[in-house]
Amino acid sequence: MLHIVACIKQVPDTKIIKMNPKTNTMDRSSAPAILNPYDAHAVEEAVRLKARYGGKVSVVTMGPPPAVKAIRKCIEIGADEGYLITDRAFAGADTLATSYSLTKAIEKIGTMEPIDLIICGKMTIDGDTGQVGPGIARRLDIPPLTSVNKVVELDREVGYAVVHRKLEDGYEVIQTTLPCLLSVEKEINEIPYSTLPNMMRAARYQPVIWSVEDLGIVDRTKLGLKGSPTIVAKVWPPDKPKGGEMLQGSSEEQVNRLFSILMNKKELFHKSGATEEGGVQ
C-alpha cells in the first residue's frame, strides 16, 4: 500500500499581518493562523495520488499546540492521519533545525509503516526559503525534486516516479527512484471544496501528539535555537515609494496627461545621450 507523508506548517496570514514598528518584527498576533497555502496543495496532491494508486496519506508538522488546527484542515482535504511534534525544545528553530526535527518524526512514522513518498509545499509564506524539504531529503538520503508541477506516474512495485519540474522557460521530465521527496508548486492542482464527511471527521479528529521524548534518540543540540545557526539580526518594512502623480479628471484627460508625462520622459532620455551609437533606441 502506497504511504505518502505530507509535511505542513501553520503560518500567519501574510495578507493581514503587520510589522511592529518598535521591535521591527512581525506581529504574529495581528493575523489569524492558517495552513500554509503551498502545503495545502501538497496535501491535495497526496490525496489525489492516493485516489489513483490506493494507499494512505499522513501529515506531520512541528509547532505549538494550536497547530492542531492546520492538521484538521488537512484531514478536511482528505488526509488519513496527522502527527504534531510539539515541545519547548523546538522553539526558535531555523530551517536547519526544523528539517532535523521533522526528519526524526518521519523516521518514527516510517517504523510503523514504510514511507514511499514525502511531499512538501515549495515554501512557506512566512519564511520563503524553500529549504526545509530538501533538508529533510538530505538527512534521509533520498532524492529531492523541487518545483514539481505535475506527477505523471508512480510505481511502488518497481520503485520509481516520473514528474515534471517547473523551469523558467518550460519544464523538465524527471524519473527518480522511490522513496523520494517532492516540493510542489501551487499550480500542481486546484483544491476543491471539502466534502461533508471529511469536514465532519476533521471537526472531531485528534492527531497524534509527540514531544521530544517520544521521538526516540534525538540530538538535542540540533533542536530549536541551539541547533539554529541562522540569526535574524534585523527585520524592517520596505520604504514606502515616494513621488508620483495622481491623475485626475475624465478618462480622456487622464490619458492625455499620461501621454504628456511619457513624452517628457522620452525627451529627457534622449537628451541624456542614450541614443548615441551603442546606446538604447
PDB file of C-alpha atoms in Angstrom:
ATOM      1  CA  MET A   1       0.000   0.000   0.000  1.00  0.00           C
ATOM      2  CA  LEU A   2       1.337   3.412  -1.017  1.00  0.00           C
ATOM      3  CA  HIS A   3       2.148   5.539   2.017  1.00  0.00           C
ATOM      4  CA  ILE A   4       2.600   9.276   1.438  1.00  0.00           C
ATOM      5  CA  VAL A   5       3.692  11.719   4.127  1.00  0.00           C
ATOM      6  CA  ALA A   6       2.984  15.419   3.636  1.00  0.00           C
ATOM      7  CA  CYS A   7       4.955  17.955   5.684  1.00  0.00           C
ATOM      8  CA  ILE A   8       2.912  21.014   6.597  1.00  0.00           C
ATOM      9  CA  LYS A   9       3.145  24.189   8.657  1.00  0.00           C
ATOM     10  CA  GLN A  10       0.705  26.560  10.315  1.00  0.00           C
ATOM     11  CA  VAL A  11       1.622  30.147   9.403  1.00  0.00           C
ATOM     12  CA  PRO A  12       0.230  33.653   9.980  1.00  0.00           C
ATOM     13  CA  ASP A  13      -1.844  35.009   7.120  1.00  0.00           C
ATOM     14  CA  THR A  14       0.667  37.383   5.498  1.00  0.00           C
ATOM     15  CA  LYS A  15      -2.118  39.283   3.743  1.00  0.00           C
ATOM     16  CA  ILE A  16      -3.155  40.637   7.122  1.00  0.00           C
ATOM     17  CA  ILE A  17      -0.042  40.530   9.308  1.00  0.00           C
ATOM     18  CA  LYS A  18       1.572  43.793  10.431  1.00  0.00           C
ATOM     19  CA  MET A  19       5.050  44.838  11.455  1.00  0.00           C
ATOM     20  CA  ASN A  20       5.829  46.035  14.964  1.00  0.00           C
ATOM     21  CA  PRO A  21       7.492  49.466  14.411  1.00  0.00           C
ATOM     22  CA  LYS A  22       9.266  49.308  17.790  1.00  0.00           C
ATOM     23  CA  THR A  23      10.807  45.854  17.535  1.00  0.00           C
ATOM     24  CA  ASN A  24      10.975  45.603  13.703  1.00  0.00           C
ATOM     25  CA  THR A  25       9.497  42.109  13.923  1.00  0.00           C
ATOM     26  CA  MET A  26       6.314  40.520  12.624  1.00  0.00           C
ATOM     27  CA  ASP A  27       3.349  40.910  14.925  1.00  0.00           C
ATOM     28  CA  ARG A  28       2.018  37.369  14.632  1.00  0.00           C
ATOM     29  CA  SER A  29      -0.902  38.175  16.906  1.00  0.00           C
ATOM     30  CA  SER A  30      -2.223  40.614  14.307  1.00  0.00           C
ATOM     31  CA  ALA A  31      -3.182  37.866  11.840  1.00  0.00           C
ATOM     32  CA  PRO A  32      -5.034  34.542  12.060  1.00  0.00           C
ATOM     33  CA  ALA A  33      -3.063  31.310  11.716  1.00  0.00           C
ATOM     34  CA  ILE A  34      -3.731  29.319   8.542  1.00  0.00           C
ATOM     35  CA  LEU A  35      -2.436  26.227   6.790  1.00  0.00           C
ATOM     36  CA  ASN A  36       0.477  27.298   4.585  1.00  0.00           C
ATOM     37  CA  PRO A  37      -1.075  27.595   1.070  1.00  0.00           C
ATOM     38  CA  TYR A  38       1.737  25.688  -0.664  1.00  0.00           C
ATOM     39  CA  ASP A  39       1.321  22.866   1.861  1.00  0.00           C
ATOM     40  CA  ALA A  40      -2.398  22.697   1.177  1.00  0.00           C
ATOM     41  CA  HIS A  41      -1.587  21.901  -2.449  1.00  0.00           C
ATOM     42  CA  ALA A  42       0.948  19.291  -1.291  1.00  0.00           C
ATOM     43  CA  VAL A  43      -1.743  17.561   0.784  1.00  0.00           C
ATOM     44  CA  GLU A  44      -4.245  17.780  -2.077  1.00  0.00           C
ATOM     45  CA  GLU A  45      -1.734  16.160  -4.433  1.00  0.00           C
ATOM     46  CA  ALA A  46      -1.072  13.387  -1.911  1.00  0.00           C
ATOM     47  CA  VAL A  47      -4.824  12.755  -1.658  1.00  0.00           C
ATOM     48  CA  ARG A  48      -5.123  12.626  -5.447  1.00  0.00           C
ATOM     49  CA  LEU A  49      -2.268  10.130  -5.674  1.00  0.00           C
ATOM     50  CA  LYS A  50      -3.968   8.016  -3.024  1.00  0.00           C
ATOM     51  CA  ALA A  51      -7.117   8.052  -5.146  1.00  0.00           C
ATOM     52  CA  ARG A  52      -5.130   6.959  -8.222  1.00  0.00           C
ATOM     53  CA  TYR A  53      -2.977   4.273  -6.678  1.00  0.00           C
ATOM     54  CA  GLY A  54      -4.574   3.426  -3.347  1.00  0.00           C
ATOM     55  CA  GLY A  55      -2.857   3.837  -0.028  1.00  0.00           C
ATOM     56  CA  LYS A  56      -2.680   6.244   2.875  1.00  0.00           C
ATOM     57  CA  VAL A  57      -1.817   9.898   3.485  1.00  0.00           C
ATOM     58  CA  SER A  58      -0.219  11.047   6.729  1.00  0.00           C
ATOM     59  CA  VAL A  59       0.602  14.650   7.556  1.00  0.00           C
ATOM     60  CA  VAL A  60       3.233  15.848  10.016  1.00  0.00           C
ATOM     61  CA  THR A  61       4.017  19.267  11.412  1.00  0.00           C
ATOM     62  CA  MET A  62       6.116  20.904  14.101  1.00  0.00           C
ATOM     63  CA  GLY A  63       4.635  23.755  16.090  1.00  0.00           C
ATOM     64  CA  PRO A  64       2.766  24.867  19.207  1.00  0.00           C
ATOM     65  CA  PRO A  65      -0.395  23.015  20.321  1.00  0.00           C
ATOM     66  CA  PRO A  66      -2.728  25.291  18.251  1.00  0.00           C
ATOM     67  CA  ALA A  67      -1.129  23.799  15.106  1.00  0.00           C
ATOM     68  CA  VAL A  68      -3.698  21.035  15.565  1.00  0.00           C
ATOM     69  CA  LYS A  69      -5.966  23.356  13.578  1.00  0.00           C
ATOM     70  CA  ALA A  70      -3.743  23.020  10.493  1.00  0.00           C
ATOM     71  CA  ILE A  71      -3.783  19.229  10.803  1.00  0.00           C
ATOM     72  CA  ARG A  72      -7.570  19.217  10.961  1.00  0.00           C
ATOM     73  CA  LYS A  73      -7.634  21.271   7.767  1.00  0.00           C
ATOM     74  CA  CYS A  74      -5.538  18.536   6.116  1.00  0.00           C
ATOM     75  CA  ILE A  75      -7.984  15.889   7.343  1.00  0.00           C
ATOM     76  CA  GLU A  76     -10.715  18.015   5.773  1.00  0.00           C
ATOM     77  CA  ILE A  77      -8.822  17.934   2.465  1.00  0.00           C
ATOM     78  CA  GLY A  78      -8.638  14.147   2.651  1.00  0.00           C
ATOM     79  CA  ALA A  79      -5.583  13.076   4.673  1.00  0.00           C
ATOM     80  CA  ASP A  80      -5.937   9.963   6.839  1.00  0.00           C
ATOM     81  CA  GLU A  81      -3.661  10.616   9.820  1.00  0.00           C
ATOM     82  CA  GLY A  82      -1.948  13.609  11.423  1.00  0.00           C
ATOM     83  CA  TYR A  83       1.113  13.942  13.655  1.00  0.00           C
ATOM     84  CA  LEU A  84       2.108  17.020  15.645  1.00  0.00           C
ATOM     85  CA  ILE A  85       5.507  17.300  17.298  1.00  0.00           C
ATOM     86  CA  THR A  86       5.376  19.999  19.921  1.00  0.00           C
ATOM     87  CA  ASP A  87       7.834  20.818  22.681  1.00  0.00           C
ATOM     88  CA  ARG A  88       9.538  23.903  24.071  1.00  0.00           C
ATOM     89  CA  ALA A  89      12.804  22.371  22.870  1.00  0.00           C
ATOM     90  CA  PHE A  90      11.689  23.013  19.257  1.00  0.00           C
ATOM     91  CA  ALA A  91      11.144  26.757  19.811  1.00  0.00           C
ATOM     92  CA  GLY A  92      13.153  29.198  17.715  1.00  0.00           C
ATOM     93  CA  ALA A  93      14.157  26.634  15.107  1.00  0.00           C
ATOM     94  CA  ASP A  94      15.504  27.819  11.758  1.00  0.00           C
ATOM     95  CA  THR A  95      15.224  25.710   8.606  1.00  0.00           C
ATOM     96  CA  LEU A  96      18.182  23.509   9.568  1.00  0.00           C
ATOM     97  CA  ALA A  97      16.770  22.640  12.988  1.00  0.00           C
ATOM     98  CA  THR A  98      13.259  22.287  11.581  1.00  0.00           C
ATOM     99  CA  SER A  99      14.373  19.796   8.949  1.00  0.00           C
ATOM    100  CA  TYR A 100      16.149  17.765  11.640  1.00  0.00           C
ATOM    101  CA  SER A 101      13.091  17.673  13.923  1.00  0.00           C
ATOM    102  CA  LEU A 102      10.717  16.727  11.106  1.00  0.00           C
ATOM    103  CA  THR A 103      13.149  14.052   9.920  1.00  0.00           C
ATOM    104  CA  LYS A 104      13.081  12.407  13.353  1.00  0.00           C
ATOM    105  CA  ALA A 105       9.278  12.433  13.278  1.00  0.00           C
ATOM    106  CA  ILE A 106       9.198  10.999   9.755  1.00  0.00           C
ATOM    107  CA  GLU A 107      11.625   8.260  10.772  1.00  0.00           C
ATOM    108  CA  LYS A 108       9.306   7.276  13.631  1.00  0.00           C
ATOM    109  CA  ILE A 109       6.282   7.250  11.332  1.00  0.00           C
ATOM    110  CA  GLY A 110       8.302   5.050   8.970  1.00  0.00           C
ATOM    111  CA  THR A 111       8.925   2.471  11.690  1.00  0.00           C
ATOM    112  CA  MET A 112       5.164   1.989  11.995  1.00  0.00           C
ATOM    113  CA  GLU A 113       4.527   1.918   8.243  1.00  0.00           C
ATOM    114  CA  PRO A 114       7.162   2.240   5.475  1.00  0.00           C
ATOM    115  CA  ILE A 115       7.018   5.535   3.583  1.00  0.00           C
ATOM    116  CA  ASP A 116       7.099   5.637  -0.221  1.00  0.00           C
ATOM    117  CA  LEU A 117       6.831   9.366  -0.891  1.00  0.00           C
ATOM    118  CA  ILE A 118       7.218  12.647   1.015  1.00  0.00           C
ATOM    119  CA  ILE A 119       5.525  15.776  -0.322  1.00  0.00           C
ATOM    120  CA  CYS A 120       6.143  19.347   0.849  1.00  0.00           C
ATOM    121  CA  GLY A 121       4.969  22.713  -0.339  1.00  0.00           C
ATOM    122  CA  LYS A 122       7.512  24.694  -2.341  1.00  0.00           C
ATOM    123  CA  MET A 123       7.998  27.090   0.582  1.00  0.00           C
ATOM    124  CA  THR A 124       6.179  28.716   3.486  1.00  0.00           C
ATOM    125  CA  ILE A 125       4.736  32.192   3.102  1.00  0.00           C
ATOM    126  CA  ASP A 126       6.271  33.372   6.382  1.00  0.00           C
ATOM    127  CA  GLY A 127       9.815  32.258   5.540  1.00  0.00           C
ATOM    128  CA  ASP A 128      10.038  31.944   1.739  1.00  0.00           C
ATOM    129  CA  THR A 129      13.243  29.866   1.906  1.00  0.00           C
ATOM    130  CA  GLY A 130      12.213  26.553   0.353  1.00  0.00           C
ATOM    131  CA  GLN A 131      14.957  24.854   2.389  1.00  0.00           C
ATOM    132  CA  VAL A 132      13.114  22.510   4.742  1.00  0.00           C
ATOM    133  CA  GLY A 133      12.028  19.967   2.109  1.00  0.00           C
ATOM    134  CA  PRO A 134      15.495  19.476   0.575  1.00  0.00           C
ATOM    135  CA  GLY A 135      16.926  19.450   4.114  1.00  0.00           C
ATOM    136  CA  ILE A 136      14.689  16.519   5.054  1.00  0.00           C
ATOM    137  CA  ALA A 137      15.643  14.662   1.874  1.00  0.00           C
ATOM    138  CA  ARG A 138      19.346  15.163   2.591  1.00  0.00           C
ATOM    139  CA  ARG A 139      19.003  13.803   6.115  1.00  0.00           C
ATOM    140  CA  LEU A 140      17.003  10.797   4.894  1.00  0.00           C
ATOM    141  CA  ASP A 141      19.397  10.282   1.953  1.00  0.00           C
ATOM    142  CA  ILE A 142      16.597  10.210  -0.630  1.00  0.00           C
ATOM    143  CA  PRO A 143      16.286  12.142  -3.937  1.00  0.00           C
ATOM    144  CA  PRO A 144      14.769  15.649  -3.619  1.00  0.00           C
ATOM    145  CA  LEU A 145      12.816  17.067  -6.567  1.00  0.00           C
ATOM    146  CA  THR A 146      11.886  20.741  -6.228  1.00  0.00           C
ATOM    147  CA  SER A 147       9.402  22.959  -8.121  1.00  0.00           C
ATOM    148  CA  VAL A 148       7.281  19.971  -9.163  1.00  0.00           C
ATOM    149  CA  ASN A 149       4.142  20.987 -11.042  1.00  0.00           C
ATOM    150  CA  LYS A 150       2.935  17.554 -12.186  1.00  0.00           C
ATOM    151  CA  VAL A 151       3.232  13.959 -11.031  1.00  0.00           C
ATOM    152  CA  VAL A 152       2.990  11.836 -14.157  1.00  0.00           C
ATOM    153  CA  GLU A 153       3.383   8.342 -12.740  1.00  0.00           C
ATOM    154  CA  LEU A 154       4.219   6.402  -9.589  1.00  0.00           C
ATOM    155  CA  ASP A 155       5.104   2.724  -9.468  1.00  0.00           C
ATOM    156  CA  ARG A 156       5.599   1.402  -5.960  1.00  0.00           C
ATOM    157  CA  GLU A 157       6.367  -2.141  -7.071  1.00  0.00           C
ATOM    158  CA  VAL A 158       9.159  -1.175  -9.470  1.00  0.00           C
ATOM    159  CA  GLY A 159      10.081   1.766  -7.260  1.00  0.00           C
ATOM    160  CA  TYR A 160      10.091   4.876  -9.446  1.00  0.00           C
ATOM    161  CA  ALA A 161       8.292   8.165 -10.017  1.00  0.00           C
ATOM    162  CA  VAL A 162       8.022  10.421 -13.083  1.00  0.00           C
ATOM    163  CA  VAL A 163       7.391  14.126 -12.536  1.00  0.00           C
ATOM    164  CA  HIS A 164       7.558  17.494 -14.281  1.00  0.00           C
ATOM    165  CA  ARG A 165       9.789  20.168 -12.759  1.00  0.00           C
ATOM    166  CA  LYS A 166       8.969  23.795 -13.475  1.00  0.00           C
ATOM    167  CA  LEU A 167      11.705  25.824 -15.162  1.00  0.00           C
ATOM    168  CA  GLU A 168      11.844  29.490 -16.187  1.00  0.00           C
ATOM    169  CA  ASP A 169      11.348  28.610 -19.849  1.00  0.00           C
ATOM    170  CA  GLY A 170       9.311  25.395 -19.624  1.00  0.00           C
ATOM    171  CA  TYR A 171       9.599  22.188 -17.663  1.00  0.00           C
ATOM    172  CA  GLU A 172      11.761  19.082 -17.488  1.00  0.00           C
ATOM    173  CA  VAL A 173      10.634  15.469 -17.174  1.00  0.00           C
ATOM    174  CA  ILE A 174      12.483  13.512 -14.497  1.00  0.00           C
ATOM    175  CA  GLN A 175      12.335   9.881 -13.445  1.00  0.00           C
ATOM    176  CA  THR A 176      13.596   9.089  -9.967  1.00  0.00           C
ATOM    177  CA  THR A 177      13.603   6.230  -7.509  1.00  0.00           C
ATOM    178  CA  LEU A 178      11.242   5.749  -4.596  1.00  0.00           C
ATOM    179  CA  PRO A 179      11.231   6.776  -1.844  1.00  0.00           C
ATOM    180  CA  CYS A 180      11.812  10.398  -2.784  1.00  0.00           C
ATOM    181  CA  LEU A 181      10.749  13.876  -1.694  1.00  0.00           C
ATOM    182  CA  LEU A 182       8.795  16.333  -3.829  1.00  0.00           C
ATOM    183  CA  SER A 183       8.330  20.041  -3.119  1.00  0.00           C
ATOM    184  CA  VAL A 184       5.405  21.218  -5.204  1.00  0.00           C
ATOM    185  CA  GLU A 185       4.176  24.395  -6.860  1.00  0.00           C
ATOM    186  CA  LYS A 186       0.670  25.766  -6.273  1.00  0.00           C
ATOM    187  CA  GLU A 187      -0.203  25.141  -9.912  1.00  0.00           C
ATOM    188  CA  ILE A 188       0.101  21.374  -9.469  1.00  0.00           C
ATOM    189  CA  ASN A 189      -3.619  21.229  -8.657  1.00  0.00           C
ATOM    190  CA  GLU A 190      -6.687  23.116  -7.574  1.00  0.00           C
ATOM    191  CA  ILE A 191      -8.126  22.484  -4.144  1.00  0.00           C
ATOM    192  CA  PRO A 192     -11.859  21.724  -4.328  1.00  0.00           C
ATOM    193  CA  TYR A 193     -14.429  22.364  -1.641  1.00  0.00           C
ATOM    194  CA  SER A 194     -14.213  19.792   1.135  1.00  0.00           C
ATOM    195  CA  THR A 195     -16.836  17.060   1.309  1.00  0.00           C
ATOM    196  CA  LEU A 196     -19.253  16.981   4.228  1.00  0.00           C
ATOM    197  CA  PRO A 197     -17.940  13.626   5.558  1.00  0.00           C
ATOM    198  CA  ASN A 198     -14.371  14.985   5.574  1.00  0.00           C
ATOM    199  CA  MET A 199     -15.482  18.168   7.332  1.00  0.00           C
ATOM    200  CA  MET A 200     -17.299  16.166   9.993  1.00  0.00           C
ATOM    201  CA  ARG A 201     -14.316  13.879  10.524  1.00  0.00           C
ATOM    202  CA  ALA A 202     -11.937  16.843  10.715  1.00  0.00           C
ATOM    203  CA  ALA A 203     -14.080  18.598  13.333  1.00  0.00           C
ATOM    204  CA  ARG A 204     -13.659  15.757  15.816  1.00  0.00           C
ATOM    205  CA  TYR A 205     -10.240  14.486  14.749  1.00  0.00           C
ATOM    206  CA  GLN A 206      -7.495  14.288  17.370  1.00  0.00           C
ATOM    207  CA  PRO A 207      -3.977  13.992  15.892  1.00  0.00           C
ATOM    208  CA  VAL A 208      -1.116  12.038  17.410  1.00  0.00           C
ATOM    209  CA  ILE A 209       0.974  14.416  19.532  1.00  0.00           C
ATOM    210  CA  TRP A 210       4.641  13.724  20.258  1.00  0.00           C
ATOM    211  CA  SER A 211       7.153  15.501  22.467  1.00  0.00           C
ATOM    212  CA  VAL A 212      10.927  15.249  22.067  1.00  0.00           C
ATOM    213  CA  GLU A 213      10.998  12.181  24.331  1.00  0.00           C
ATOM    214  CA  ASP A 214       8.539  10.391  22.049  1.00  0.00           C
ATOM    215  CA  LEU A 215      10.859  10.662  19.032  1.00  0.00           C
ATOM    216  CA  GLY A 216      13.469   8.244  20.368  1.00  0.00           C
ATOM    217  CA  ILE A 217      17.155   9.047  20.092  1.00  0.00           C
ATOM    218  CA  VAL A 218      17.412  12.774  19.406  1.00  0.00           C
ATOM    219  CA  ASP A 219      20.445  15.067  19.479  1.00  0.00           C
ATOM    220  CA  ARG A 220      19.076  17.993  21.472  1.00  0.00           C
ATOM    221  CA  THR A 221      21.908  20.251  20.291  1.00  0.00           C
ATOM    222  CA  LYS A 222      20.262  20.160  16.847  1.00  0.00           C
ATOM    223  CA  LEU A 223      16.877  21.373  18.079  1.00  0.00           C
ATOM    224  CA  GLY A 224      15.391  24.841  18.416  1.00  0.00           C
ATOM    225  CA  LEU A 225      17.669  27.805  18.977  1.00  0.00           C
ATOM    226  CA  LYS A 226      20.619  25.586  19.919  1.00  0.00           C
ATOM    227  CA  GLY A 227      20.516  23.878  16.544  1.00  0.00           C
ATOM    228  CA  SER A 228      19.895  27.063  14.530  1.00  0.00           C
ATOM    229  CA  PRO A 229      22.996  28.710  13.051  1.00  0.00           C
ATOM    230  CA  THR A 230      20.836  31.274  11.242  1.00  0.00           C
ATOM    231  CA  ILE A 231      20.475  34.590  13.052  1.00  0.00           C
ATOM    232  CA  VAL A 232      17.957  37.245  12.006  1.00  0.00           C
ATOM    233  CA  ALA A 233      19.755  40.426  13.053  1.00  0.00           C
ATOM    234  CA  LYS A 234      17.030  42.821  11.963  1.00  0.00           C
ATOM    235  CA  VAL A 235      13.702  42.889  10.172  1.00  0.00           C
ATOM    236  CA  TRP A 236      12.218  46.044   8.731  1.00  0.00           C
ATOM    237  CA  PRO A 237       9.451  47.008   6.316  1.00  0.00           C
ATOM    238  CA  PRO A 238      10.451  48.322   2.882  1.00  0.00           C
ATOM    239  CA  ASP A 239      10.466  52.074   2.388  1.00  0.00           C
ATOM    240  CA  LYS A 240       7.236  53.493   1.089  1.00  0.00           C
ATOM    241  CA  PRO A 241       7.507  54.690  -2.518  1.00  0.00           C
ATOM    242  CA  LYS A 242       7.802  58.446  -2.875  1.00  0.00           C
ATOM    243  CA  GLY A 243       6.847  60.829  -5.638  1.00  0.00           C
ATOM    244  CA  GLY A 244       4.395  60.007  -8.382  1.00  0.00           C
ATOM    245  CA  GLU A 245       1.359  61.870  -9.540  1.00  0.00           C
ATOM    246  CA  MET A 246      -2.285  61.020  -9.077  1.00  0.00           C
ATOM    247  CA  LEU A 247      -4.088  61.586 -12.365  1.00  0.00           C
ATOM    248  CA  GLN A 248      -7.346  63.468 -12.083  1.00  0.00           C
ATOM    249  CA  GLY A 249     -10.200  64.248 -14.425  1.00  0.00           C
ATOM    250  CA  SER A 250     -12.049  62.233 -17.042  1.00  0.00           C
ATOM    251  CA  SER A 251     -10.595  59.156 -18.717  1.00  0.00           C
ATOM    252  CA  GLU A 252      -9.647  61.239 -21.767  1.00  0.00           C
ATOM    253  CA  GLU A 253      -7.963  63.888 -19.609  1.00  0.00           C
ATOM    254  CA  GLN A 254      -6.027  61.240 -17.684  1.00  0.00           C
ATOM    255  CA  VAL A 255      -4.855  59.579 -20.904  1.00  0.00           C
ATOM    256  CA  ASN A 256      -3.706  62.922 -22.325  1.00  0.00           C
ATOM    257  CA  ARG A 257      -1.848  63.743 -19.124  1.00  0.00           C
ATOM    258  CA  LEU A 258      -0.181  60.334 -19.040  1.00  0.00           C
ATOM    259  CA  PHE A 259       0.867  60.718 -22.686  1.00  0.00           C
ATOM    260  CA  SER A 260       2.368  64.112 -21.889  1.00  0.00           C
ATOM    261  CA  ILE A 261       4.356  62.685 -18.960  1.00  0.00           C
ATOM    262  CA  LEU A 262       5.700  59.804 -21.034  1.00  0.00           C
ATOM    263  CA  MET A 263       6.705  62.078 -23.936  1.00  0.00           C
ATOM    264  CA  ASN A 264       8.505  64.385 -21.500  1.00  0.00           C
ATOM    265  CA  LYS A 265      10.442  61.459 -20.016  1.00  0.00           C
ATOM    266  CA  LYS A 266      11.305  60.306 -23.528  1.00  0.00           C
ATOM    267  CA  GLU A 267      12.791  63.720 -24.368  1.00  0.00           C
ATOM    268  CA  LEU A 268      14.857  63.694 -21.184  1.00  0.00           C
ATOM    269  CA  PHE A 269      16.030  60.190 -22.032  1.00  0.00           C
ATOM    270  CA  HIS A 270      17.205  61.276 -25.485  1.00  0.00           C
ATOM    271  CA  LYS A 271      18.967  64.359 -24.118  1.00  0.00           C
ATOM    272  CA  SER A 272      20.910  62.162 -21.715  1.00  0.00           C
ATOM    273  CA  GLY A 273      22.770  60.650 -24.675  1.00  0.00           C
ATOM    274  CA  ALA A 274      21.129  57.234 -24.567  1.00  0.00           C
ATOM    275  CA  THR A 275      20.510  57.353 -28.336  1.00  0.00           C
ATOM    276  CA  GLU A 276      24.160  57.762 -29.228  1.00  0.00           C
ATOM    277  CA  GLU A 277      25.903  54.924 -31.011  1.00  0.00           C
ATOM    278  CA  GLY A 278      25.825  51.836 -28.831  1.00  0.00           C
ATOM    279  CA  GLY A 279      23.026  53.243 -26.697  1.00  0.00           C
ATOM    280  CA  VAL A 280      19.434  52.153 -26.285  1.00  0.00           C
ATOM    281  CA  GLN A 281      16.987  53.070 -29.062  1.00  0.00           C
TER     282      GLN A 281
END
